[in-house]
Amino acid sequence: MNDFLALIARHGYALVSAVVLAESIGLPMPAALALVTGGAAAAAGILSAPMLLLLGTVAMLLGDSLLYVLGRYMGWGLLGFLCRVSVNPETCILRSAESFYKRGKITLVIAKFIPGVNTMAPPLAGSMKMRFLQFLRLDLAGATLYVAAYLALGFLFRDFLKTIMRGFLTARHALTAVLLIALLAYVVYRVWLFRKYVVYRVVPRVQVQELAQKLASEQNGRILIVDVRSHGYYDAGTERIKGSIRLEPNNLSDELKTLPKNKDIYLYCT
Amino acid sequence: MAHLLREKGFNAFVIVGGLAAWRKAGEALEPVPKDDLVKLPTFS
């Protein structure tokens, strides 16, 4: 326990800042846990709560600003990259875009608390050309809220955390077993998710040449080609397959009402 | 999305390779109409 507290006392600010910065740029780091620990350390008088709040917020702003700038210049390519670790990349992007649709600018303030949207919000704001000062203002509010909330959690529940820490040190073996079980459960969960989304791959596919032949034949009256690219894939002067219609993926329930059921529908994206 | 459409009773298919494959095959393209370039929230 003393070793751990000494580590926190010596490197606490740097550790918390680094973990928060790493998570804000999309790395799988437990920023919330680091902040809760920092809050508990502040309650024990080891670290300063205002300093943790300042450093945590600045670290988060730095990471978010980096993603904002990258999103501005790389567009949805970056979003696709960030979503690549997701089980269903398209859903990952759409979920973030949908959040902006529903909540607009306020998304940036609450994004940190929404798994899957937290890392996507800054680059999405960048790709949607939000003004940088406006982004900074909203992101500052969101980062401050997030950092303060978890610091406060650690501050208020410091005794509980202390109990956990004491238990951790006295029952290392048991905890190792628990961690292994948790890791195994996580792997099983990922496999389950993977199998769940495999179903999306059983949809019939058609090669370009085959479809072009159908279009040139008498069957063309039964064919409807549908462009399902998300907004971010559209640039000025962009093209689409001739004769295709647009279907907005983020507004699917309304869009489906306009689709005919007596035609073969061929979907495409980028 | 194609899976979702099939669940709703539509006879949906996916074009392998999407727009890139269509373009590479030299098939016909057209500019996206301005009305279809729907904007996300503008943040202005």
CSV table of N, CA and C in Angstrom, one decimal, chain A residues 100-101 105 128 130 134 199-200 203-208 211-212 215 225 228-229 231 234 238-243 246-247 249 252 256 259-261 263-270, chain B:
chain,number,residue,atom,x,y,z
A,100,PHE,N,-24.6,13.4,-33.3
A,100,PHE,CA,-24.6,14.8,-33.8
A,100,PHE,C,-25.9,15.2,-34.4
A,101,TYR,N,-26.5,14.3,-35.1
A,101,TYR,CA,-27.8,14.6,-35.7
A,101,TYR,C,-28.8,15.0,-34.6
A,105,LYS,N,-24.5,20.4,-31.4
A,105,LYS,CA,-23.3,20.8,-30.7
A,105,LYS,C,-23.1,20.2,-29.3
A,128,MET,N,-16.6,17.9,-39.9
A,128,MET,CA,-17.8,18.7,-40.3
A,128,MET,C,-17.5,20.2,-40.2
A,130,MET,N,-16.4,22.3,-38.0
A,130,MET,CA,-16.8,23.2,-36.8
A,130,MET,C,-15.7,24.2,-36.6
A,134,GLN,N,-15.0,27.4,-31.4
A,134,GLN,CA,-16.3,26.9,-30.9
A,134,GLN,C,-16.1,25.4,-30.4
A,199,VAL,N,-23.6,-12.5,-39.2
A,199,VAL,CA,-24.8,-12.6,-39.9
A,199,VAL,C,-24.9,-11.5,-41.0
A,200,TYR,N,-24.2,-10.4,-40.8
A,200,TYR,CA,-24.3,-9.4,-41.9
A,200,TYR,C,-23.6,-9.8,-43.1
A,203,VAL,N,-25.6,-11.7,-46.5
A,203,VAL,CA,-26.4,-11.0,-47.5
A,203,VAL,C,-25.9,-11.3,-48.9
A,204,PRO,N,-26.8,-11.6,-49.8
A,204,PRO,CA,-26.3,-11.9,-51.2
A,204,PRO,C,-25.6,-10.8,-51.8
A,205,ARG,N,-24.5,-11.1,-52.5
A,205,ARG,CA,-23.6,-10.1,-53.1
A,205,ARG,C,-23.7,-10.3,-54.6
A,206,VAL,N,-23.5,-9.2,-55.3
A,206,VAL,CA,-23.5,-9.3,-56.8
A,206,VAL,C,-22.2,-8.5,-57.3
A,207,GLN,N,-21.6,-9.1,-58.3
A,207,GLN,CA,-20.4,-8.5,-58.9
A,207,GLN,C,-20.9,-7.4,-59.8
A,208,VAL,N,-20.0,-6.4,-60.1
A,208,VAL,CA,-20.3,-5.3,-60.9
A,208,VAL,C,-20.8,-5.7,-62.3
A,211,LEU,N,-24.3,-7.1,-62.4
A,211,LEU,CA,-25.3,-6.1,-62.3
A,211,LEU,C,-25.4,-5.3,-63.6
A,212,ALA,N,-24.3,-5.0,-64.2
A,212,ALA,CA,-24.3,-4.2,-65.4
A,212,ALA,C,-25.0,-5.0,-66.5
A,215,LEU,N,-28.7,-4.7,-65.9
A,215,LEU,CA,-29.2,-3.3,-66.3
A,215,LEU,C,-29.3,-3.2,-67.8
A,225,ILE,N,-30.9,0.8,-57.7
A,225,ILE,CA,-29.6,0.9,-57.2
A,225,ILE,C,-29.6,2.0,-56.1
A,228,VAL,N,-25.8,4.2,-50.3
A,228,VAL,CA,-26.0,4.3,-48.8
A,228,VAL,C,-24.8,4.9,-48.2
A,229,ARG,N,-24.0,5.6,-48.9
A,229,ARG,CA,-22.8,6.3,-48.3
A,229,ARG,C,-23.3,7.3,-47.2
A,231,HIS,N,-22.8,10.7,-44.9
A,231,HIS,CA,-22.6,12.1,-45.3
A,231,HIS,C,-21.1,12.4,-45.6
A,234,TYR,N,-19.2,12.3,-48.8
A,234,TYR,CA,-19.5,13.2,-49.9
A,234,TYR,C,-18.7,14.5,-49.9
A,238,THR,N,-18.8,15.2,-56.1
A,238,THR,CA,-18.7,13.7,-56.0
A,238,THR,C,-19.7,13.0,-57.0
A,239,GLU,N,-19.4,11.8,-57.3
A,239,GLU,CA,-20.2,11.1,-58.3
A,239,GLU,C,-20.9,9.9,-57.6
A,240,ARG,N,-21.9,9.4,-58.4
A,240,ARG,CA,-22.6,8.1,-57.9
A,240,ARG,C,-22.9,7.3,-59.1
A,241,ILE,N,-23.3,6.1,-58.9
A,241,ILE,CA,-23.7,5.2,-60.0
A,241,ILE,C,-24.9,5.8,-60.7
A,242,LYS,N,-24.8,5.8,-62.0
A,242,LYS,CA,-25.9,6.5,-62.8
A,242,LYS,C,-27.2,5.8,-62.6
A,243,GLY,N,-28.2,6.7,-62.2
A,243,GLY,CA,-29.6,6.2,-62.0
A,243,GLY,C,-29.8,5.7,-60.6
A,246,ARG,N,-30.5,8.1,-53.5
A,246,ARG,CA,-29.8,8.2,-52.2
A,246,ARG,C,-30.6,7.7,-51.1
A,247,LEU,N,-30.0,7.0,-50.2
A,247,LEU,CA,-30.7,6.6,-48.9
A,247,LEU,C,-29.8,7.0,-47.8
A,249,PRO,N,-28.4,6.7,-44.4
A,249,PRO,CA,-28.3,5.7,-43.3
A,249,PRO,C,-28.7,6.1,-41.9
A,252,LEU,N,-32.9,5.9,-41.4
A,252,LEU,CA,-33.4,4.7,-42.1
A,252,LEU,C,-34.9,4.5,-42.0
A,256,LEU,N,-37.0,4.0,-45.4
A,256,LEU,CA,-37.5,2.7,-45.8
A,256,LEU,C,-39.0,2.8,-46.4
A,259,LEU,N,-39.0,3.0,-50.2
A,259,LEU,CA,-38.5,2.0,-51.0
A,259,LEU,C,-39.5,1.0,-51.5
A,260,PRO,N,-39.5,0.6,-52.8
A,260,PRO,CA,-40.5,-0.4,-53.3
A,260,PRO,C,-40.1,-1.8,-52.9
A,261,LYS,N,-41.1,-2.6,-52.6
A,261,LYS,CA,-40.8,-4.0,-52.2
A,261,LYS,C,-40.8,-4.9,-53.4
A,263,LYS,N,-39.1,-4.6,-56.1
A,263,LYS,CA,-37.9,-4.4,-56.9
A,263,LYS,C,-36.7,-5.1,-56.2
A,264,ASP,N,-35.7,-5.4,-57.0
A,264,ASP,CA,-34.4,-5.9,-56.4
A,264,ASP,C,-33.6,-4.7,-56.1
A,265,ILE,N,-33.2,-4.6,-54.8
A,265,ILE,CA,-32.5,-3.4,-54.4
A,265,ILE,C,-31.0,-3.7,-54.2
A,266,TYR,N,-30.2,-3.0,-54.9
A,266,TYR,CA,-28.7,-3.2,-54.9
A,266,TYR,C,-28.1,-2.0,-54.2
A,267,LEU,N,-27.4,-2.3,-53.1
A,267,LEU,CA,-26.8,-1.3,-52.2
A,267,LEU,C,-25.3,-1.2,-52.5
A,268,TYR,N,-24.9,0.1,-52.4
A,268,TYR,CA,-23.4,0.3,-52.5
A,268,TYR,C,-23.0,1.4,-51.6
A,269,CYS,N,-21.7,1.3,-51.2
A,269,CYS,CA,-21.1,2.5,-50.5
A,269,CYS,C,-19.8,2.8,-51.3
A,270,THR,N,-18.8,3.3,-50.6
A,270,THR,CA,-17.6,3.8,-51.3
A,270,THR,C,-16.9,2.7,-52.0
B,1,MET,N,-26.7,-3.0,-43.4
B,1,MET,CA,-27.9,-2.3,-43.8
B,1,MET,C,-28.7,-3.2,-44.7
B,2,ALA,N,-28.0,-3.9,-45.6
B,2,ALA,CA,-28.7,-4.9,-46.5
B,2,ALA,C,-29.4,-5.9,-45.7
B,3,HIS,N,-28.7,-6.4,-44.7
B,3,HIS,CA,-29.4,-7.4,-43.8
B,3,HIS,C,-30.6,-6.8,-43.2
B,4,LEU,N,-30.6,-5.6,-42.7
B,4,LEU,CA,-31.7,-4.9,-42.1
B,4,LEU,C,-32.9,-4.9,-43.2
B,5,LEU,N,-32.6,-4.5,-44.4
B,5,LEU,CA,-33.6,-4.4,-45.4
B,5,LEU,C,-34.2,-5.7,-45.7
B,6,ARG,N,-33.4,-6.8,-45.7
B,6,ARG,CA,-33.9,-8.1,-46.0
B,6,ARG,C,-34.9,-8.5,-44.8
B,7,GLU,N,-34.5,-8.1,-43.6
B,7,GLU,CA,-35.4,-8.4,-42.5
B,7,GLU,C,-36.7,-7.7,-42.6
B,8,LYS,N,-36.7,-6.6,-43.3
B,8,LYS,CA,-38.0,-5.8,-43.5
B,8,LYS,C,-38.7,-6.2,-44.7
B,9,GLY,N,-38.2,-7.3,-45.4
B,9,GLY,CA,-39.0,-7.8,-46.5
B,9,GLY,C,-38.5,-7.3,-47.9
B,10,PHE,N,-37.5,-6.5,-47.9
B,10,PHE,CA,-36.9,-6.1,-49.2
B,10,PHE,C,-36.0,-7.1,-49.8
B,11,ASN,N,-35.9,-7.2,-51.1
B,11,ASN,CA,-35.0,-8.1,-51.8
B,11,ASN,C,-33.7,-7.4,-52.0
B,12,ALA,N,-32.9,-7.3,-51.0
B,12,ALA,CA,-31.7,-6.5,-51.1
B,12,ALA,C,-30.4,-7.3,-51.4
B,13,PHE,N,-29.5,-6.7,-52.1
B,13,PHE,CA,-28.2,-7.2,-52.4
B,13,PHE,C,-27.1,-6.2,-52.2
B,14,VAL,N,-25.9,-6.7,-52.1
B,14,VAL,CA,-24.8,-5.7,-51.9
B,14,VAL,C,-23.9,-5.8,-53.2
B,15,ILE,N,-23.5,-4.6,-53.7
B,15,ILE,CA,-22.6,-4.6,-54.9
B,15,ILE,C,-21.2,-4.8,-54.3
B,16,VAL,N,-20.6,-5.9,-54.8
B,16,VAL,CA,-19.2,-6.2,-54.3
B,16,VAL,C,-18.2,-5.0,-54.7
B,17,GLY,N,-17.5,-4.5,-53.8
B,17,GLY,CA,-16.5,-3.5,-54.1
B,17,GLY,C,-17.1,-2.1,-54.1
B,18,GLY,N,-18.4,-1.9,-54.1
B,18,GLY,CA,-19.1,-0.6,-54.0
B,18,GLY,C,-18.8,0.3,-55.2
B,19,LEU,N,-18.8,1.6,-54.9
B,19,LEU,CA,-18.6,2.5,-56.0
B,19,LEU,C,-17.2,2.4,-56.7
B,20,ALA,N,-16.2,2.1,-55.8
B,20,ALA,CA,-14.9,2.0,-56.4
B,20,ALA,C,-14.8,0.9,-57.5
B,21,ALA,N,-15.4,-0.2,-57.2
B,21,ALA,CA,-15.4,-1.3,-58.2
B,21,ALA,C,-16.2,-0.9,-59.5
B,22,TRP,N,-17.3,-0.2,-59.2
B,22,TRP,CA,-18.1,0.2,-60.3
B,22,TRP,C,-17.3,1.2,-61.3
B,23,ARG,N,-16.6,2.1,-60.6
B,23,ARG,CA,-15.8,3.1,-61.4
B,23,ARG,C,-14.7,2.4,-62.1
B,24,LYS,N,-14.1,1.4,-61.4
B,24,LYS,CA,-12.9,0.7,-62.0
B,24,LYS,C,-13.4,-0.1,-63.2
B,25,ALA,N,-14.6,-0.6,-63.2
B,25,ALA,CA,-15.1,-1.4,-64.3
B,25,ALA,C,-15.5,-0.5,-65.5
B,26,GLY,N,-15.5,0.8,-65.2
B,26,GLY,CA,-15.8,1.8,-66.3
B,26,GLY,C,-17.3,1.9,-66.6
B,27,GLU,N,-18.1,1.6,-65.6
B,27,GLU,CA,-19.5,1.7,-65.8
B,27,GLU,C,-20.0,3.2,-65.6
B,28,ALA,N,-21.2,3.4,-66.0
B,28,ALA,CA,-21.7,4.8,-66.0
B,28,ALA,C,-21.8,5.4,-64.6
B,29,LEU,N,-21.4,6.7,-64.5
B,29,LEU,CA,-21.5,7.5,-63.3
B,29,LEU,C,-22.2,8.8,-63.6
B,30,GLU,N,-22.7,9.4,-62.6
B,30,GLU,CA,-23.3,10.8,-62.7
B,30,GLU,C,-23.0,11.6,-61.5
B,31,PRO,N,-23.0,12.9,-61.6
B,31,PRO,CA,-22.8,13.8,-60.4
B,31,PRO,C,-23.9,13.6,-59.4
B,32,VAL,N,-23.6,13.6,-58.1
B,32,VAL,CA,-24.6,13.6,-57.1
B,32,VAL,C,-25.4,14.9,-57.1
B,33,PRO,N,-26.7,14.9,-57.3
B,33,PRO,CA,-27.5,16.1,-57.3
B,33,PRO,C,-27.3,16.9,-56.0
B,34,LYS,N,-27.3,18.2,-56.1
B,34,LYS,CA,-27.1,19.1,-54.9
B,34,LYS,C,-28.1,18.8,-53.8
B,35,ASP,N,-29.3,18.5,-54.2
B,35,ASP,CA,-30.3,18.2,-53.1
B,35,ASP,C,-30.0,17.0,-52.3
B,36,ASP,N,-29.2,16.1,-52.9
B,36,ASP,CA,-28.8,14.8,-52.1
B,36,ASP,C,-27.6,15.1,-51.2
B,37,LEU,N,-27.0,16.2,-51.4
B,37,LEU,CA,-25.8,16.5,-50.5
B,37,LEU,C,-26.3,17.1,-49.2
B,38,VAL,N,-27.1,16.3,-48.5
B,38,VAL,CA,-27.7,16.9,-47.3
B,38,VAL,C,-26.7,17.2,-46.2
B,39,LYS,N,-26.9,18.3,-45.6
B,39,LYS,CA,-25.8,18.7,-44.6
B,39,LYS,C,-26.1,18.2,-43.2
B,40,LEU,N,-25.0,17.8,-42.5
B,40,LEU,CA,-25.2,17.6,-41.1
B,40,LEU,C,-25.3,18.9,-40.4
B,41,PRO,N,-25.5,19.0,-39.1
B,41,PRO,CA,-25.6,20.3,-38.4
B,41,PRO,C,-24.4,21.2,-38.7
B,42,THR,N,-24.6,22.4,-39.0
B,42,THR,CA,-23.6,23.3,-39.5
B,42,THR,C,-22.7,23.9,-38.5
B,43,PHE,N,-23.1,24.0,-37.2
B,43,PHE,CA,-22.3,24.5,-36.1
B,43,PHE,C,-22.1,26.0,-36.3
B,44,SER,N,-22.8,26.7,-37.1
B,44,SER,CA,-22.5,28.1,-37.3
B,44,SER,C,-23.2,28.9,-36.2
